[in-house]
Amino acid sequence: DTGVSQDPRHKITKRGQNVTFRCDPISEHNRLYWYRQTLGQGPEFLTYFQNEAQLEKSRLLSDRFSAERPKGSFSTLEIQRTEQGDSAMYLCASSLDRLGLTDTQYFGPGTRLTVL
Amino acid sequence: AQKITQTQPGMFVQEKEAVTLDCTYDTSDQSYGLFWYKQPSSGEMIFLIYQGSYDEQNATEGRYSLNFQKARKSANLVISASQLGDSAMYFCAMREGTDTGGFKTIFGAGTRLFVKA
């Protein structure tokens, strides 16, 4: 059973650099989500895709953040000109859309970003 | 206003006893979903249980049950017969529609559960 995978698991970068994270969802899942989680907080929604279409994007997602899911399978999240405030765990989740609100999201292990 | 409120930052429970983790939510939607996730120290979010806003029965999954009180907008998680492995952070989450016709899931701040031997 292959769950959601994320790469890399850890990333340390210097302020101002660009970083890109990858998420591979569970193979038959058509929805993919990105969240950000800071220490002691719950995950904050960033964006989600249904197949290759990006359907919702949080206002938290500044112009420095961009996400793609070009073929409706894996997704990438890029952060340009990183800032120290971007340091967080970036979580990816996937789900199989059944009845909209009821689809259960399954999470990957996350990518921990540290911006120095 | 907080959409999901978990008022207990930390809870202790004796092994083999039951524990209730509180969650209240705020929405004006009629149709929404409520979820509980567990996050052990390893960091991975593990789905536990789901309750739909139209479900009349409280959801149960093994030792987990969700005490859904719609009028009070509460969705408390009950863990029966606590085990040492239940020590973790627990997040309540709500999924609702957005103005653009999509969906969004909002998480609470979490409750850290400590199970004592």
PDB file of C-alpha atoms in Angstrom:
ATOM      1  CA  ASP A   1       0.000   0.000   0.000  1.00  0.00           C
ATOM      2  CA  THR A   2       1.637   3.238  -1.149  1.00  0.00           C
ATOM      3  CA  GLY A   3       0.580   6.285   0.802  1.00  0.00           C
ATOM      4  CA  VAL A   4       1.229   9.933   0.101  1.00  0.00           C
ATOM      5  CA  SER A   5       4.922  10.667  -0.276  1.00  0.00           C
ATOM      6  CA  GLN A   6       6.747  13.961  -0.075  1.00  0.00           C
ATOM      7  CA  ASP A   7      10.220  14.948  -1.092  1.00  0.00           C
ATOM      8  CA  PRO A   8      12.441  16.186   0.411  1.00  0.00           C
ATOM      9  CA  ARG A   9      11.632  15.452   4.034  1.00  0.00           C
ATOM     10  CA  HIS A  10      13.842  18.261   5.226  1.00  0.00           C
ATOM     11  CA  LYS A  11      15.107  21.386   3.508  1.00  0.00           C
ATOM     12  CA  ILE A  12      17.415  24.041   4.885  1.00  0.00           C
ATOM     13  CA  THR A  13      17.864  27.131   2.780  1.00  0.00           C
ATOM     14  CA  LYS A  14      19.100  30.659   3.049  1.00  0.00           C
ATOM     15  CA  ARG A  15      16.773  33.611   2.987  1.00  0.00           C
ATOM     16  CA  GLY A  16      16.094  34.761  -0.534  1.00  0.00           C
ATOM     17  CA  GLN A  17      16.576  31.369  -2.172  1.00  0.00           C
ATOM     18  CA  ASN A  18      13.864  29.511  -4.040  1.00  0.00           C
ATOM     19  CA  VAL A  19      12.737  26.067  -2.931  1.00  0.00           C
ATOM     20  CA  THR A  20      10.509  23.445  -4.527  1.00  0.00           C
ATOM     21  CA  PHE A  21       8.747  20.559  -2.826  1.00  0.00           C
ATOM     22  CA  ARG A  22       7.158  17.552  -4.444  1.00  0.00           C
ATOM     23  CA  CYS A  23       4.137  15.529  -3.416  1.00  0.00           C
ATOM     24  CA  ASP A  24       3.063  12.187  -4.863  1.00  0.00           C
ATOM     25  CA  PRO A  25      -0.531  11.372  -3.874  1.00  0.00           C
ATOM     26  CA  ILE A  26      -2.139   7.985  -3.497  1.00  0.00           C
ATOM     27  CA  SER A  27      -2.411   6.782  -7.079  1.00  0.00           C
ATOM     28  CA  GLU A  28      -6.177   6.761  -7.600  1.00  0.00           C
ATOM     29  CA  HIS A  29      -6.810   9.988  -5.702  1.00  0.00           C
ATOM     30  CA  ASN A  30      -7.945  12.920  -7.803  1.00  0.00           C
ATOM     31  CA  ARG A  31      -7.717  15.646  -5.163  1.00  0.00           C
ATOM     32  CA  LEU A  32      -4.480  16.993  -3.762  1.00  0.00           C
ATOM     33  CA  TYR A  33      -4.034  19.528  -0.976  1.00  0.00           C
ATOM     34  CA  TRP A  34      -1.198  21.594   0.422  1.00  0.00           C
ATOM     35  CA  TYR A  35      -1.062  22.808   4.011  1.00  0.00           C
ATOM     36  CA  ARG A  36       1.452  24.656   6.150  1.00  0.00           C
ATOM     37  CA  GLN A  37       1.916  23.817   9.809  1.00  0.00           C
ATOM     38  CA  THR A  38       3.941  25.846  12.271  1.00  0.00           C
ATOM     39  CA  LEU A  39       4.983  24.602  15.681  1.00  0.00           C
ATOM     40  CA  GLY A  40       2.102  24.183  18.080  1.00  0.00           C
ATOM     41  CA  GLN A  41      -0.552  24.959  15.496  1.00  0.00           C
ATOM     42  CA  GLY A  42      -2.898  23.010  13.332  1.00  0.00           C
ATOM     43  CA  PRO A  43      -2.344  22.788   9.588  1.00  0.00           C
ATOM     44  CA  GLU A  44      -3.334  25.884   7.587  1.00  0.00           C
ATOM     45  CA  PHE A  45      -4.919  25.298   4.211  1.00  0.00           C
ATOM     46  CA  LEU A  46      -2.919  26.669   1.292  1.00  0.00           C
ATOM     47  CA  THR A  47      -4.431  25.282  -1.890  1.00  0.00           C
ATOM     48  CA  TYR A  48      -6.018  22.261  -3.496  1.00  0.00           C
ATOM     49  CA  PHE A  49      -6.306  20.635  -6.893  1.00  0.00           C
ATOM     50  CA  GLN A  50      -8.958  18.494  -8.456  1.00  0.00           C
ATOM     51  CA  ASN A  51      -7.053  16.581 -11.091  1.00  0.00           C
ATOM     52  CA  GLU A  52      -4.866  19.236 -12.710  1.00  0.00           C
ATOM     53  CA  ALA A  53      -7.120  22.193 -11.911  1.00  0.00           C
ATOM     54  CA  GLN A  54      -6.253  24.411  -8.967  1.00  0.00           C
ATOM     55  CA  LEU A  55      -9.702  25.052  -7.504  1.00  0.00           C
ATOM     56  CA  GLU A  56      -9.033  26.927  -4.323  1.00  0.00           C
ATOM     57  CA  LYS A  57      -6.210  29.071  -3.067  1.00  0.00           C
ATOM     58  CA  SER A  58      -5.912  30.573   0.389  1.00  0.00           C
ATOM     59  CA  ARG A  59      -5.353  34.266   0.872  1.00  0.00           C
ATOM     60  CA  LEU A  60      -2.409  33.143   2.980  1.00  0.00           C
ATOM     61  CA  LEU A  61      -0.695  32.086  -0.205  1.00  0.00           C
ATOM     62  CA  SER A  62       1.348  35.104  -1.207  1.00  0.00           C
ATOM     63  CA  ASP A  63       2.593  35.725  -4.713  1.00  0.00           C
ATOM     64  CA  ARG A  64       5.844  34.046  -3.755  1.00  0.00           C
ATOM     65  CA  PHE A  65       4.047  30.713  -3.496  1.00  0.00           C
ATOM     66  CA  SER A  66       2.965  28.740  -6.504  1.00  0.00           C
ATOM     67  CA  ALA A  67       1.677  25.228  -6.857  1.00  0.00           C
ATOM     68  CA  GLU A  68       1.206  23.046  -9.900  1.00  0.00           C
ATOM     69  CA  ARG A  69      -0.186  19.663 -10.720  1.00  0.00           C
ATOM     70  CA  PRO A  70       0.465  19.472 -14.437  1.00  0.00           C
ATOM     71  CA  LYS A  71      -0.745  15.977 -15.241  1.00  0.00           C
ATOM     72  CA  GLY A  72      -3.153  15.487 -12.386  1.00  0.00           C
ATOM     73  CA  SER A  73      -0.752  13.194 -10.570  1.00  0.00           C
ATOM     74  CA  PHE A  74       2.170  14.605  -8.545  1.00  0.00           C
ATOM     75  CA  SER A  75       2.262  18.223  -7.448  1.00  0.00           C
ATOM     76  CA  THR A  76       4.980  20.754  -6.747  1.00  0.00           C
ATOM     77  CA  LEU A  77       4.931  23.692  -4.364  1.00  0.00           C
ATOM     78  CA  GLU A  78       7.476  26.402  -5.032  1.00  0.00           C
ATOM     79  CA  ILE A  79       8.389  29.225  -2.698  1.00  0.00           C
ATOM     80  CA  GLN A  80      10.350  32.046  -4.244  1.00  0.00           C
ATOM     81  CA  ARG A  81      12.582  34.447  -2.321  1.00  0.00           C
ATOM     82  CA  THR A  82      12.130  32.556   0.908  1.00  0.00           C
ATOM     83  CA  GLU A  83      11.756  34.458   4.168  1.00  0.00           C
ATOM     84  CA  GLN A  84      12.376  33.285   7.706  1.00  0.00           C
ATOM     85  CA  GLY A  85       8.634  33.333   8.298  1.00  0.00           C
ATOM     86  CA  ASP A  86       8.273  30.592   5.703  1.00  0.00           C
ATOM     87  CA  SER A  87       9.935  28.132   8.077  1.00  0.00           C
ATOM     88  CA  ALA A  88       7.299  25.480   8.739  1.00  0.00           C
ATOM     89  CA  MET A  89       6.207  21.957   7.942  1.00  0.00           C
ATOM     90  CA  TYR A  90       4.568  21.732   4.531  1.00  0.00           C
ATOM     91  CA  LEU A  91       2.034  18.948   4.389  1.00  0.00           C
ATOM     92  CA  CYS A  92       0.469  17.376   1.366  1.00  0.00           C
ATOM     93  CA  ALA A  93      -2.722  15.342   1.442  1.00  0.00           C
ATOM     94  CA  SER A  94      -4.791  13.531  -1.142  1.00  0.00           C
ATOM     95  CA  SER A  95      -8.326  12.250  -1.362  1.00  0.00           C
ATOM     96  CA  LEU A  96     -10.697  10.480  -3.688  1.00  0.00           C
ATOM     97  CA  ASP A  97     -13.605  12.768  -4.422  1.00  0.00           C
ATOM     98  CA  ARG A  98     -16.834  10.988  -3.708  1.00  0.00           C
ATOM     99  CA  LEU A  99     -19.424  13.319  -2.297  1.00  0.00           C
ATOM    100  CA  GLY A 100     -17.480  16.529  -2.051  1.00  0.00           C
ATOM    101  CA  LEU A 101     -17.481  17.286   1.609  1.00  0.00           C
ATOM    102  CA  THR A 102     -17.070  13.719   2.747  1.00  0.00           C
ATOM    103  CA  ASP A 103     -13.816  12.776   1.084  1.00  0.00           C
ATOM    104  CA  THR A 104     -11.211  11.880   3.640  1.00  0.00           C
ATOM    105  CA  GLN A 105      -7.770  13.370   3.219  1.00  0.00           C
ATOM    106  CA  TYR A 106      -4.723  11.202   3.741  1.00  0.00           C
ATOM    107  CA  PHE A 107      -1.555  13.039   4.623  1.00  0.00           C
ATOM    108  CA  GLY A 108       2.059  12.593   3.681  1.00  0.00           C
ATOM    109  CA  PRO A 109       4.949  12.844   6.135  1.00  0.00           C
ATOM    110  CA  GLY A 110       5.581  16.503   5.335  1.00  0.00           C
ATOM    111  CA  THR A 111       8.572  18.566   4.272  1.00  0.00           C
ATOM    112  CA  ARG A 112      10.171  20.566   7.045  1.00  0.00           C
ATOM    113  CA  LEU A 113      11.543  23.849   5.730  1.00  0.00           C
ATOM    114  CA  THR A 114      14.060  25.889   7.682  1.00  0.00           C
ATOM    115  CA  VAL A 115      14.996  29.297   6.321  1.00  0.00           C
ATOM    116  CA  LEU A 116      18.178  30.705   7.802  1.00  0.00           C
TER     117      LEU A 116
ATOM    118  CA  ALA B   1     -13.658  34.494  14.729  1.00  0.00           C
ATOM    119  CA  GLN B   2     -12.213  31.039  15.235  1.00  0.00           C
ATOM    120  CA  LYS B   3     -13.843  28.481  13.014  1.00  0.00           C
ATOM    121  CA  ILE B   4     -12.612  25.517  15.021  1.00  0.00           C
ATOM    122  CA  THR B   5     -11.995  25.816  18.747  1.00  0.00           C
ATOM    123  CA  GLN B   6     -10.206  23.240  20.820  1.00  0.00           C
ATOM    124  CA  THR B   7     -10.137  24.606  24.335  1.00  0.00           C
ATOM    125  CA  GLN B   8      -7.894  21.969  25.905  1.00  0.00           C
ATOM    126  CA  PRO B   9      -4.229  22.543  25.048  1.00  0.00           C
ATOM    127  CA  GLY B  10      -3.278  19.431  27.009  1.00  0.00           C
ATOM    128  CA  MET B  11      -5.085  16.497  28.593  1.00  0.00           C
ATOM    129  CA  PHE B  12      -3.950  13.650  30.818  1.00  0.00           C
ATOM    130  CA  VAL B  13      -5.699  10.302  31.023  1.00  0.00           C
ATOM    131  CA  GLN B  14      -4.928   7.101  32.817  1.00  0.00           C
ATOM    132  CA  GLU B  15      -4.290   4.072  30.642  1.00  0.00           C
ATOM    133  CA  LYS B  16      -7.483   2.044  30.005  1.00  0.00           C
ATOM    134  CA  GLU B  17      -9.750   4.946  30.883  1.00  0.00           C
ATOM    135  CA  ALA B  18     -11.896   6.928  28.464  1.00  0.00           C
ATOM    136  CA  VAL B  19     -11.169  10.533  27.534  1.00  0.00           C
ATOM    137  CA  THR B  20     -13.136  13.231  25.729  1.00  0.00           C
ATOM    138  CA  LEU B  21     -11.422  15.846  23.603  1.00  0.00           C
ATOM    139  CA  ASP B  22     -13.542  18.921  22.991  1.00  0.00           C
ATOM    140  CA  CYS B  23     -14.179  20.646  19.685  1.00  0.00           C
ATOM    141  CA  THR B  24     -16.606  23.400  18.786  1.00  0.00           C
ATOM    142  CA  TYR B  25     -17.014  24.849  15.328  1.00  0.00           C
ATOM    143  CA  ASP B  26     -18.531  27.842  13.666  1.00  0.00           C
ATOM    144  CA  THR B  27     -20.199  27.775  10.281  1.00  0.00           C
ATOM    145  CA  SER B  28     -23.272  29.168   8.621  1.00  0.00           C
ATOM    146  CA  ASP B  29     -23.338  26.347   6.076  1.00  0.00           C
ATOM    147  CA  GLN B  30     -25.928  23.603   6.322  1.00  0.00           C
ATOM    148  CA  SER B  31     -23.648  21.063   4.702  1.00  0.00           C
ATOM    149  CA  TYR B  32     -20.216  20.425   6.159  1.00  0.00           C
ATOM    150  CA  GLY B  33     -17.962  17.641   7.348  1.00  0.00           C
ATOM    151  CA  LEU B  34     -16.134  17.195  10.613  1.00  0.00           C
ATOM    152  CA  PHE B  35     -12.935  15.206  11.035  1.00  0.00           C
ATOM    153  CA  TRP B  36     -10.514  14.205  13.736  1.00  0.00           C
ATOM    154  CA  TYR B  37      -6.864  13.541  13.042  1.00  0.00           C
ATOM    155  CA  LYS B  38      -4.072  12.242  15.257  1.00  0.00           C
ATOM    156  CA  GLN B  39      -0.526  13.521  14.921  1.00  0.00           C
ATOM    157  CA  PRO B  40       2.080  11.506  16.843  1.00  0.00           C
ATOM    158  CA  SER B  41       5.543  12.865  17.495  1.00  0.00           C
ATOM    159  CA  SER B  42       6.641  11.427  14.153  1.00  0.00           C
ATOM    160  CA  GLY B  43       4.606  14.205  12.533  1.00  0.00           C
ATOM    161  CA  GLU B  44       2.310  12.322  10.191  1.00  0.00           C
ATOM    162  CA  MET B  45      -1.384  13.194  10.323  1.00  0.00           C
ATOM    163  CA  ILE B  46      -3.540  10.100  10.763  1.00  0.00           C
ATOM    164  CA  PHE B  47      -7.246  10.170   9.943  1.00  0.00           C
ATOM    165  CA  LEU B  48      -9.405   8.875  12.797  1.00  0.00           C
ATOM    166  CA  ILE B  49     -13.078   9.579  12.221  1.00  0.00           C
ATOM    167  CA  TYR B  50     -15.555  11.551  10.113  1.00  0.00           C
ATOM    168  CA  GLN B  51     -19.015  12.990  10.802  1.00  0.00           C
ATOM    169  CA  GLY B  52     -21.225  14.564   8.170  1.00  0.00           C
ATOM    170  CA  SER B  53     -23.520  17.417   9.113  1.00  0.00           C
ATOM    171  CA  TYR B  54     -26.547  15.449   7.935  1.00  0.00           C
ATOM    172  CA  ASP B  55     -25.595  12.230   9.698  1.00  0.00           C
ATOM    173  CA  GLU B  56     -28.066  11.512  12.446  1.00  0.00           C
ATOM    174  CA  GLN B  57     -25.995   8.838  14.114  1.00  0.00           C
ATOM    175  CA  ASN B  58     -22.757   9.607  15.899  1.00  0.00           C
ATOM    176  CA  ALA B  59     -19.786   8.209  14.019  1.00  0.00           C
ATOM    177  CA  THR B  60     -17.769   5.382  15.547  1.00  0.00           C
ATOM    178  CA  GLU B  61     -14.500   3.777  14.460  1.00  0.00           C
ATOM    179  CA  GLY B  62     -13.209   1.150  16.826  1.00  0.00           C
ATOM    180  CA  ARG B  63     -12.231   2.881  20.084  1.00  0.00           C
ATOM    181  CA  TYR B  64     -13.041   6.296  18.641  1.00  0.00           C
ATOM    182  CA  SER B  65     -16.475   7.868  18.656  1.00  0.00           C
ATOM    183  CA  LEU B  66     -17.599  11.341  17.788  1.00  0.00           C
ATOM    184  CA  ASN B  67     -20.163  12.974  20.045  1.00  0.00           C
ATOM    185  CA  PHE B  68     -21.916  15.217  17.532  1.00  0.00           C
ATOM    186  CA  GLN B  69     -24.257  17.863  18.945  1.00  0.00           C
ATOM    187  CA  LYS B  70     -25.317  19.919  15.957  1.00  0.00           C
ATOM    188  CA  ALA B  71     -27.354  22.536  17.794  1.00  0.00           C
ATOM    189  CA  ARG B  72     -24.421  23.248  20.079  1.00  0.00           C
ATOM    190  CA  LYS B  73     -21.969  23.036  17.161  1.00  0.00           C
ATOM    191  CA  SER B  74     -19.776  20.613  18.999  1.00  0.00           C
ATOM    192  CA  ALA B  75     -17.990  17.511  17.748  1.00  0.00           C
ATOM    193  CA  ASN B  76     -16.143  15.978  20.660  1.00  0.00           C
ATOM    194  CA  LEU B  77     -13.889  12.969  20.202  1.00  0.00           C
ATOM    195  CA  VAL B  78     -14.227  10.161  22.714  1.00  0.00           C
ATOM    196  CA  ILE B  79     -11.413   7.654  23.009  1.00  0.00           C
ATOM    197  CA  SER B  80     -12.343   4.590  25.010  1.00  0.00           C
ATOM    198  CA  ALA B  81      -9.860   2.345  26.812  1.00  0.00           C
ATOM    199  CA  SER B  82      -6.880   4.652  26.295  1.00  0.00           C
ATOM    200  CA  GLN B  83      -3.580   3.093  25.342  1.00  0.00           C
ATOM    201  CA  LEU B  84      -0.054   4.442  25.728  1.00  0.00           C
ATOM    202  CA  GLY B  85       0.149   4.722  21.960  1.00  0.00           C
ATOM    203  CA  ASP B  86      -2.716   7.216  21.999  1.00  0.00           C
ATOM    204  CA  SER B  87      -0.346   9.880  23.338  1.00  0.00           C
ATOM    205  CA  ALA B  88      -0.256  12.434  20.527  1.00  0.00           C
ATOM    206  CA  MET B  89      -1.686  15.704  19.258  1.00  0.00           C
ATOM    207  CA  TYR B  90      -5.310  15.519  18.183  1.00  0.00           C
ATOM    208  CA  PHE B  91      -6.786  17.928  15.667  1.00  0.00           C
ATOM    209  CA  CYS B  92     -10.412  18.637  14.959  1.00  0.00           C
ATOM    210  CA  ALA B  93     -11.136  19.855  11.446  1.00  0.00           C
ATOM    211  CA  MET B  94     -14.114  21.099   9.474  1.00  0.00           C
ATOM    212  CA  ARG B  95     -14.622  20.966   5.757  1.00  0.00           C
ATOM    213  CA  GLU B  96     -16.977  23.483   4.237  1.00  0.00           C
ATOM    214  CA  GLY B  97     -17.752  25.056   0.918  1.00  0.00           C
ATOM    215  CA  THR B  98     -16.249  28.334  -0.202  1.00  0.00           C
ATOM    216  CA  ASP B  99     -17.614  31.352  -2.052  1.00  0.00           C
ATOM    217  CA  THR B 100     -15.963  30.145  -5.244  1.00  0.00           C
ATOM    218  CA  GLY B 101     -17.671  26.770  -5.162  1.00  0.00           C
ATOM    219  CA  GLY B 102     -14.672  24.869  -3.889  1.00  0.00           C
ATOM    220  CA  PHE B 103     -13.945  23.362  -0.508  1.00  0.00           C
ATOM    221  CA  LYS B 104     -11.659  24.239   2.328  1.00  0.00           C
ATOM    222  CA  THR B 105     -10.632  22.321   5.424  1.00  0.00           C
ATOM    223  CA  ILE B 106      -9.929  24.271   8.601  1.00  0.00           C
ATOM    224  CA  PHE B 107      -8.081  22.776  11.529  1.00  0.00           C
ATOM    225  CA  GLY B 108      -8.177  23.643  15.199  1.00  0.00           C
ATOM    226  CA  ALA B 109      -5.059  24.342  17.247  1.00  0.00           C
ATOM    227  CA  GLY B 110      -5.054  20.826  18.639  1.00  0.00           C
ATOM    228  CA  THR B 111      -5.088  19.069  21.988  1.00  0.00           C
ATOM    229  CA  ARG B 112      -2.069  17.193  23.234  1.00  0.00           C
ATOM    230  CA  LEU B 113      -3.087  13.966  24.961  1.00  0.00           C
ATOM    231  CA  PHE B 114      -0.827  12.270  27.464  1.00  0.00           C
ATOM    232  CA  VAL B 115      -1.707   8.722  28.472  1.00  0.00           C
ATOM    233  CA  LYS B 116      -0.259   7.686  31.831  1.00  0.00           C
ATOM    234  CA  ALA B 117       0.690   4.103  32.634  1.00  0.00           C
TER     235      ALA B 117
END
